[in-house]
Tab-separated table of C-alpha atoms in Angstrom:
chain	number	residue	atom	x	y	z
A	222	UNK	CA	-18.440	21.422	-33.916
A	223	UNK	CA	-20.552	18.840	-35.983
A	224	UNK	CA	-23.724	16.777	-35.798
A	225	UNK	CA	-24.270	13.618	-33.800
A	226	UNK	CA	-25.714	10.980	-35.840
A	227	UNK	CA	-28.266	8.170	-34.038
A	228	UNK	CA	-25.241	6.352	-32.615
A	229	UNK	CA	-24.086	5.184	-29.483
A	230	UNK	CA	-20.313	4.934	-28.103
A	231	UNK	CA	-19.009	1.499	-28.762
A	232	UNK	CA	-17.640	-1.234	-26.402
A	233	UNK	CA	-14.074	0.828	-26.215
A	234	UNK	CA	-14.930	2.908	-23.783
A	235	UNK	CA	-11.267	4.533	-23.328
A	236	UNK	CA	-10.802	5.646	-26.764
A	237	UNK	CA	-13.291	8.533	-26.942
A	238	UNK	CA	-11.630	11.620	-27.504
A	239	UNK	CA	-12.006	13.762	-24.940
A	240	UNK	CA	-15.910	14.558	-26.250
A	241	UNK	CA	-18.609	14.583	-23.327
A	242	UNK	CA	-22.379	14.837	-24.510
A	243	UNK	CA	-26.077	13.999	-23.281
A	244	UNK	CA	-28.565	13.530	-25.330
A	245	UNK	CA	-31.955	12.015	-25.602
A	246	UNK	CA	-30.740	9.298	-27.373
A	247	UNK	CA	-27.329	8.422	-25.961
A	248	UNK	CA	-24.575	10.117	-23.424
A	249	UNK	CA	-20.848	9.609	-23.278
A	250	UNK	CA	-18.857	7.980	-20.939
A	251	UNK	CA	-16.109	8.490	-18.292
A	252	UNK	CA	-13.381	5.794	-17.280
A	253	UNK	CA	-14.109	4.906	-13.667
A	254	UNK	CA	-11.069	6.632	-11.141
A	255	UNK	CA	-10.176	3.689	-9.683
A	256	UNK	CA	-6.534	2.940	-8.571
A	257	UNK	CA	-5.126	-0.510	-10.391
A	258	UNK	CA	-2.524	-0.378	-7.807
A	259	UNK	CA	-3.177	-2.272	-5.493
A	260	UNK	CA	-1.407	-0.998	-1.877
A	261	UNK	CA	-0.792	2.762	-3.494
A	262	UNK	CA	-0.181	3.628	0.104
A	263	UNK	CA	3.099	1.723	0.577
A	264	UNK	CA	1.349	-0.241	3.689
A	265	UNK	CA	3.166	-3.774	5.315
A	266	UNK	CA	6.721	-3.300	3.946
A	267	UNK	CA	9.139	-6.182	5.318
A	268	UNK	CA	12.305	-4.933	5.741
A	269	UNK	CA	14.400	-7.639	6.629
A	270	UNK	CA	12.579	-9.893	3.975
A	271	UNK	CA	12.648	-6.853	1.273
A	272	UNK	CA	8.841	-7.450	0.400
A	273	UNK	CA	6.012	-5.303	0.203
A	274	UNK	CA	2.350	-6.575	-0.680
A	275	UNK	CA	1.300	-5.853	-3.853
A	276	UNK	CA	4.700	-4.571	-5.206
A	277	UNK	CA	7.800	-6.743	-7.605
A	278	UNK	CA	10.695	-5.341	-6.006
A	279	UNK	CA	13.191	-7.468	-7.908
A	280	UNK	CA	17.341	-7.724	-8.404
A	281	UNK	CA	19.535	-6.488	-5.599
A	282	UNK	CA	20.709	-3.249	-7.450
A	283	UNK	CA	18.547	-0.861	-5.220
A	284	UNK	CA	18.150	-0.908	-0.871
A	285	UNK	CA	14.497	0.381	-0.295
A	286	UNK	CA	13.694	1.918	2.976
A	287	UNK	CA	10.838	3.655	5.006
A	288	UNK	CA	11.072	8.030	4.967
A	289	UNK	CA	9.845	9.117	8.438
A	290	UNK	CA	5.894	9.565	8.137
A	291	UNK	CA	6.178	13.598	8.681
A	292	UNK	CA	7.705	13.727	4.816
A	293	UNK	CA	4.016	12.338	3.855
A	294	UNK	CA	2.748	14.153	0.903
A	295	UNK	CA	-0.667	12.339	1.381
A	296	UNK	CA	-2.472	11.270	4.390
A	297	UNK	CA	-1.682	7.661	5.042
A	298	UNK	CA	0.531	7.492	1.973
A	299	UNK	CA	3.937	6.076	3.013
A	300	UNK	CA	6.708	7.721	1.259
A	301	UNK	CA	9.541	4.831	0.265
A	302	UNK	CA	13.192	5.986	-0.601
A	303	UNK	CA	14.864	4.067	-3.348
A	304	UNK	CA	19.269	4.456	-2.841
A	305	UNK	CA	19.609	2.992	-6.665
A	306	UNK	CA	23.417	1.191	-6.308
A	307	UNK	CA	26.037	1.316	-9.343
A	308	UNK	CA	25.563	-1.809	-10.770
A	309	UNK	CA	22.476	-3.968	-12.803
A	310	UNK	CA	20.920	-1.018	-14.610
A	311	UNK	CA	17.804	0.344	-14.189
A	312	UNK	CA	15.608	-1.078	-11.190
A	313	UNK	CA	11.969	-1.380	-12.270
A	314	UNK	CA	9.113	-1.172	-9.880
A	315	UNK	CA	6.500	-2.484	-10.549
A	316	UNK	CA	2.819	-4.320	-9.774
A	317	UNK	CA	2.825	-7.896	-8.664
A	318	UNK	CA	-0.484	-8.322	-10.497
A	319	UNK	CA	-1.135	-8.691	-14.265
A	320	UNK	CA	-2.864	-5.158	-15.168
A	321	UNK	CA	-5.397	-5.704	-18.078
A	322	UNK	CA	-8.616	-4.704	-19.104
A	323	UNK	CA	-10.411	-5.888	-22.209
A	324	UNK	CA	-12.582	-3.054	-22.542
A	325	UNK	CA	-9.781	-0.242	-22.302
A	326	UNK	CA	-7.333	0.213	-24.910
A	327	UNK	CA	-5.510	3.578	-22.773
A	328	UNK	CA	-3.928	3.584	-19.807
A	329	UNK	CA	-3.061	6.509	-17.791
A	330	UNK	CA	-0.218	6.081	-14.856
A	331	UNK	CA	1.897	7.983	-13.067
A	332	UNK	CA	4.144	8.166	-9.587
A	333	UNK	CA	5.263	11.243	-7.129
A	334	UNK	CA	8.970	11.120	-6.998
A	335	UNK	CA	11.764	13.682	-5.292
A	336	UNK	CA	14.640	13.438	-6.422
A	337	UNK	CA	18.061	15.959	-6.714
A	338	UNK	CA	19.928	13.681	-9.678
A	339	UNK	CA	18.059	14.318	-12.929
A	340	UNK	CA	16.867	11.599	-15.099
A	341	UNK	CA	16.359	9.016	-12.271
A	342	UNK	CA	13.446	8.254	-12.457
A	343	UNK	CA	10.794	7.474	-15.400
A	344	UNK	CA	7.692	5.850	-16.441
A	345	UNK	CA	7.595	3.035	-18.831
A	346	UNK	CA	5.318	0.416	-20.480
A	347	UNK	CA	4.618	-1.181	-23.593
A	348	UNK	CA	2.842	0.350	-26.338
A	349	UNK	CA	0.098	-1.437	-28.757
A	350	UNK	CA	2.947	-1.944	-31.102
A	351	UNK	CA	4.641	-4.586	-28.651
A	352	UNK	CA	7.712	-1.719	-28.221
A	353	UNK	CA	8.895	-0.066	-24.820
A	354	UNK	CA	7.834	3.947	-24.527
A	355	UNK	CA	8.672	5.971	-21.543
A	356	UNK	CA	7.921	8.810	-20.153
A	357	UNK	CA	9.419	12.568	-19.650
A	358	UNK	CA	12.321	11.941	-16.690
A	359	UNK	CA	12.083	13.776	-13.077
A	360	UNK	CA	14.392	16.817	-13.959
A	361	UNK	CA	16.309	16.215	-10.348
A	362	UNK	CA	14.870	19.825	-8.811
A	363	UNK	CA	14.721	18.115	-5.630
A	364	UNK	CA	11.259	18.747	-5.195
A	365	UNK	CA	8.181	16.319	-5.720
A	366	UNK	CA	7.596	15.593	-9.168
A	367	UNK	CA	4.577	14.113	-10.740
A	368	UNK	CA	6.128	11.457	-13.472
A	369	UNK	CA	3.318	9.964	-15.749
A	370	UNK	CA	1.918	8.962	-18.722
A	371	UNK	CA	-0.819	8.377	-20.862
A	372	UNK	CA	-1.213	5.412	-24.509
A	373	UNK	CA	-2.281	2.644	-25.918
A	374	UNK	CA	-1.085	-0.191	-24.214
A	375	UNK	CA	-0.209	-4.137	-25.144
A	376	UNK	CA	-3.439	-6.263	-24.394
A	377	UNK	CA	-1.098	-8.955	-25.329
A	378	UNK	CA	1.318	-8.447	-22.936
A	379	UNK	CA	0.564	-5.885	-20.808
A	380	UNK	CA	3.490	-4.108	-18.838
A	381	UNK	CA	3.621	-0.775	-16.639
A	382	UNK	CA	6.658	-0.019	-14.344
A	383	UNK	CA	8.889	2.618	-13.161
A	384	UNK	CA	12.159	3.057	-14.760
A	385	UNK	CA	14.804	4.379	-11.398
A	386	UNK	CA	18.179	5.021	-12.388
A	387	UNK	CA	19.217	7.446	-9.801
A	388	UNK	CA	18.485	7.836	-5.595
A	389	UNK	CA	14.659	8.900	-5.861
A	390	UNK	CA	11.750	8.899	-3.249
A	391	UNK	CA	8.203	7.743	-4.061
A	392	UNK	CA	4.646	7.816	-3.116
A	393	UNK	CA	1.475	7.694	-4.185
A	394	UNK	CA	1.297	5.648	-7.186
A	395	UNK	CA	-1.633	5.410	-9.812
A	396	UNK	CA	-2.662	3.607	-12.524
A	397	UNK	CA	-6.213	4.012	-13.980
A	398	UNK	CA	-7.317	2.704	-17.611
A	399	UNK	CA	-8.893	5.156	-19.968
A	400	UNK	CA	-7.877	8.915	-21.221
A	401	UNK	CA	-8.400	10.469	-17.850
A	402	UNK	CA	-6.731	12.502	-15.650
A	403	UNK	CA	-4.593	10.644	-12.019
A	404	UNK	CA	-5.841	11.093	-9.075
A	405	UNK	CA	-2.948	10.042	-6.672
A	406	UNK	CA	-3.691	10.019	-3.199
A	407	UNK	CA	-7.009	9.119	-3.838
A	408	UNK	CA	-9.394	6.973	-1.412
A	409	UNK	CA	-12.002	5.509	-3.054
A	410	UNK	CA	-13.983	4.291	0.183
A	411	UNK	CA	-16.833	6.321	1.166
A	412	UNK	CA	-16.032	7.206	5.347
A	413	UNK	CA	-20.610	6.467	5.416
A	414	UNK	CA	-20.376	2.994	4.399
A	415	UNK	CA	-18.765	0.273	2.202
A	416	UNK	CA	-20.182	-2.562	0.326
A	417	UNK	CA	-17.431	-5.108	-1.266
A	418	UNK	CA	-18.434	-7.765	-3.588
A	419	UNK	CA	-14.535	-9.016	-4.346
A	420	UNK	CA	-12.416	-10.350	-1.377
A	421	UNK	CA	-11.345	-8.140	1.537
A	422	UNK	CA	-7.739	-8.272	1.988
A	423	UNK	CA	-6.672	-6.570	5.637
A	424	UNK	CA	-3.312	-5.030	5.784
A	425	UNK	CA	-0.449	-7.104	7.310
A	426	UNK	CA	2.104	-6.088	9.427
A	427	UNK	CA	5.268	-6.883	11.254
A	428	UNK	CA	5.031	-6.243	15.809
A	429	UNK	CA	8.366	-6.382	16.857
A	430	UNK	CA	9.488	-6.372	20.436
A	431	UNK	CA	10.424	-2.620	22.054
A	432	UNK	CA	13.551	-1.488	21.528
A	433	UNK	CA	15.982	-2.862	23.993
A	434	UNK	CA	17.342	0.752	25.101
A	435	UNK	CA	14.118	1.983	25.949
A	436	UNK	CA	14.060	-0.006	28.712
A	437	UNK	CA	10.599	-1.333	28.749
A	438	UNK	CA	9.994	-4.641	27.532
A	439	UNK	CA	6.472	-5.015	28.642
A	440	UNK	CA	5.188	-1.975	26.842
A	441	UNK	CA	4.429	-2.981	22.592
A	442	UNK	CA	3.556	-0.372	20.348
A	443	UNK	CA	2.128	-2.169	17.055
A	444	UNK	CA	2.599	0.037	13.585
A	445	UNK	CA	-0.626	2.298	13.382
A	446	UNK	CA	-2.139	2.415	9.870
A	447	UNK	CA	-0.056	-0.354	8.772
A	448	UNK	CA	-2.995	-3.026	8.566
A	449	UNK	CA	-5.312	-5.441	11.274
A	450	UNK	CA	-3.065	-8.504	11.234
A	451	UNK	CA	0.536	-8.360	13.173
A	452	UNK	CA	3.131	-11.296	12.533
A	453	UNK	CA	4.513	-11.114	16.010
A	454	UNK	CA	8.303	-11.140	15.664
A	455	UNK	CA	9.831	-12.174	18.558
A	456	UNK	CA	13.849	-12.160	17.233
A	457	UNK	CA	14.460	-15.413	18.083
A	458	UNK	CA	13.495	-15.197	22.085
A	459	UNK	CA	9.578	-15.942	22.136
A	460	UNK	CA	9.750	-15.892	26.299
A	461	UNK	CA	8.299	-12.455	26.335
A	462	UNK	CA	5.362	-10.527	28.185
A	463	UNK	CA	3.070	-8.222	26.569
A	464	UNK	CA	0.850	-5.870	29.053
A	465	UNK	CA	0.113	-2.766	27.733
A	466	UNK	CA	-0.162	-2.432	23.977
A	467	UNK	CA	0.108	1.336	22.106
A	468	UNK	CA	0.224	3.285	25.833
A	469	UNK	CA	1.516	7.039	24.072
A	470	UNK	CA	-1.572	8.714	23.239
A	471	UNK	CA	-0.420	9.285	19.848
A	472	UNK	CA	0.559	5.779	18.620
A	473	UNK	CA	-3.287	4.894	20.067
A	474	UNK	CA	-5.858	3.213	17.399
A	475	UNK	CA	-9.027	4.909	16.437
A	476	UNK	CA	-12.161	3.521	18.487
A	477	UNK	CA	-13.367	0.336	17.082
A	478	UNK	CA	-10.279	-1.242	15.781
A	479	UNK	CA	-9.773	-5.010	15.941
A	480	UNK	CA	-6.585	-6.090	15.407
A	481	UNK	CA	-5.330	-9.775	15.070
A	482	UNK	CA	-1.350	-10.700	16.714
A	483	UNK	CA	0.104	-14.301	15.051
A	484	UNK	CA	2.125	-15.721	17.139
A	485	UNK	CA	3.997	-18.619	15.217
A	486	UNK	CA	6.132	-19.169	18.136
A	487	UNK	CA	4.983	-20.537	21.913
A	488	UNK	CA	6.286	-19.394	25.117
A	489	UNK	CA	4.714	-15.265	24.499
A	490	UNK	CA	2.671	-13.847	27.335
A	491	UNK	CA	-0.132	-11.389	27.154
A	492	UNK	CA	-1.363	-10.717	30.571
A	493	UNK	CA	-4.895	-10.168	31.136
A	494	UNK	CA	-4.557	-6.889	33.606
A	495	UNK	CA	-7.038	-3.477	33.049
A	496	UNK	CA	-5.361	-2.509	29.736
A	497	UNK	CA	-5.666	-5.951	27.693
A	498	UNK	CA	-8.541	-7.230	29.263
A	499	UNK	CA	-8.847	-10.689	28.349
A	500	UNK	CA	-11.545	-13.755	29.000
A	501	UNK	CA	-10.161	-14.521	33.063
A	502	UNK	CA	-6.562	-16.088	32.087
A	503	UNK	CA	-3.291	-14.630	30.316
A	504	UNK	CA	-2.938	-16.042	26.974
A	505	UNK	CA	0.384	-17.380	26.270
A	506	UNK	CA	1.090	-18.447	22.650
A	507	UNK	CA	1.649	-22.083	20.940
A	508	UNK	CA	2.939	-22.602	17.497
A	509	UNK	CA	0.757	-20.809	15.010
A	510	UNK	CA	-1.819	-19.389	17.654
A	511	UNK	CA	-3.557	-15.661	17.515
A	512	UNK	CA	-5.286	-13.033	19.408
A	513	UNK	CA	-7.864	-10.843	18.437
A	514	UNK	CA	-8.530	-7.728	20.533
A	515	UNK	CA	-10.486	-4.397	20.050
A	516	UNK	CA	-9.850	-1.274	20.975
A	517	UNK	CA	-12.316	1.771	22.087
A	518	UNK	CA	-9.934	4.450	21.463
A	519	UNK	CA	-7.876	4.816	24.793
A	520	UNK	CA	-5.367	2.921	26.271
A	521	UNK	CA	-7.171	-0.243	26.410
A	522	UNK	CA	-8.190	-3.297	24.694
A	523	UNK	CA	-10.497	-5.856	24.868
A	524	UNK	CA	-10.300	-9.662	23.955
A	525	UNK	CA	-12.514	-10.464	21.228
A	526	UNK	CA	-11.702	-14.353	20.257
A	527	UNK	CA	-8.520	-16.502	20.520
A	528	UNK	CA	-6.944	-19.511	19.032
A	529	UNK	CA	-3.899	-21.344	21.309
């Protein structure tokens, strides 16, 4: 309780505490919900290379791998399981970007993690003071845990990660600047329409040739929800033919989706037949050539441009 003077809320929009008002004369302020994290859904990881895009996943003390998507606790959000090994301390992940704001003074981050050893997993980040502050620990119920926190943080040196000490899995990860509340899971991209006025980065993804036991080497299936661009693999033998692409019904892309294979190899065939339709000829790759194709939802595709 109290009076409002004629003032307005000053540059520091983060630090209000907690007080919402509208007036005549002024109104308070909300942080915006976005997600600093950039790739929150665990999209593109490289196995083989041990890289993710937009992720540090430094030191060798920890093998990261892929959980089946039915374990999903969000749609679309990959789950990642973390097997933290005996030696090097903690492993941190964190952000490959520099997180700062001048105009927020808060932040406000947090992760999903299951784990069944307690204490393995925190969050951590340095405080306005310049020292290291952490978080409450997962208490190792074996069920999903949301582990956050909210402070001032370091505009000098700003640094957010998570602190794993034990076998955890994660997903979901948020960071938002201000006082406010997480929304994990979130997606911030209206389904009725997008306008962007940063760069558009497409999702990139690894197509690797079908399994050799299943007995069909003309028949691809390219990682749905996993991005638009596919570095075809071809495991060292590039004298391979592609003619059908995603055949199950449930590995099919929605209508409308244009994807883009890289080929960085020559000698790889993709015949033109009634499920790739291409421009009259089969493509067949060079060094560093591409297809672009789109899909209307079924079993086939269409050639939309190509570079060989």
């Amino acid at each position: 309780n109290g009076m409002l003077g004629h003032t307005h809320i000053q540059a520091n929009f983060n630090r209000n505490p907690g007080i919402d008002l509208m007036s005549h004369k002024s109104v308070g302020l909300d942080p915006a919900p976005v997600n600093q994290f950039w790739n929150a859904a665990f999209k593109g990881w490289d196995g083989p290379n041990r890289m993710m895009p937009g992720w540090k996943l430094e030191g060798t003390n920890a093998v990261i791998t892929m959980v089946d998507n039915s374990e999903n606790l969000y749609p679309d959000h990959r789950v990642i399981h973390v097997d933290k090994l005996s030696y090097g301390g903690a492993f941190k992940l964190m952000s490959d970007q520099t997180l700062n704001v001048p105009g927020h003074d808060h932040v406000t981050f947090g992760v999903y993690a299951r784990s069944s050893v307690p204490s393995s997993i925190s969050a951590a980040m340095r405080y306005t003071s310049g020292s290291i502050i952490s978080s409450g620990p997962h208490s190792g119920s074996g069920e999903w845990e949301f582990i956050s926190m909210t402070a001032l943080y370091d505009h000098s040196a700003p640094y957010f990660y998570f602190s794993i000490t034990g076998d955890v899995e994660l997903t979901a990860p948020t960071l938002v600047f201000g006082k406010t509340p997480a929304t994990p899971g979130a997606s911030l991209m209206s389904s009725s329409g997008a306008r962007m006025s940063g760069t558009f980065t497409l999702g990139t993804a690894i197509g690797l040739p079908p399994a050799a036991e299943l007995n069909t080497p003309y028949y691809w299936k390219l990682p749905k929800n996993e991005g638009n661009v596919f570095l075809m693999d071809m495991q060292g033998d590039p004298i391979r033919t592609i003619i059908r692409l995603n055949h199950s019904t449930a590995d099919r892309f929605p209508r409308g989706t244009i994807i883009t294979m890289m080929f960085s190899e020559a000698g790889t065939r993709v015949k033109n037949n009634s499920y790739i339709k291409l421009k009259g000829s089969d493509f067949v790759s060079v060094e560093n050539s591409s297809l672009t194709l789109m899909t209307e939802g079924g079993a086939s595709w269409t050639e939309v441009s190509r570079n060989e």
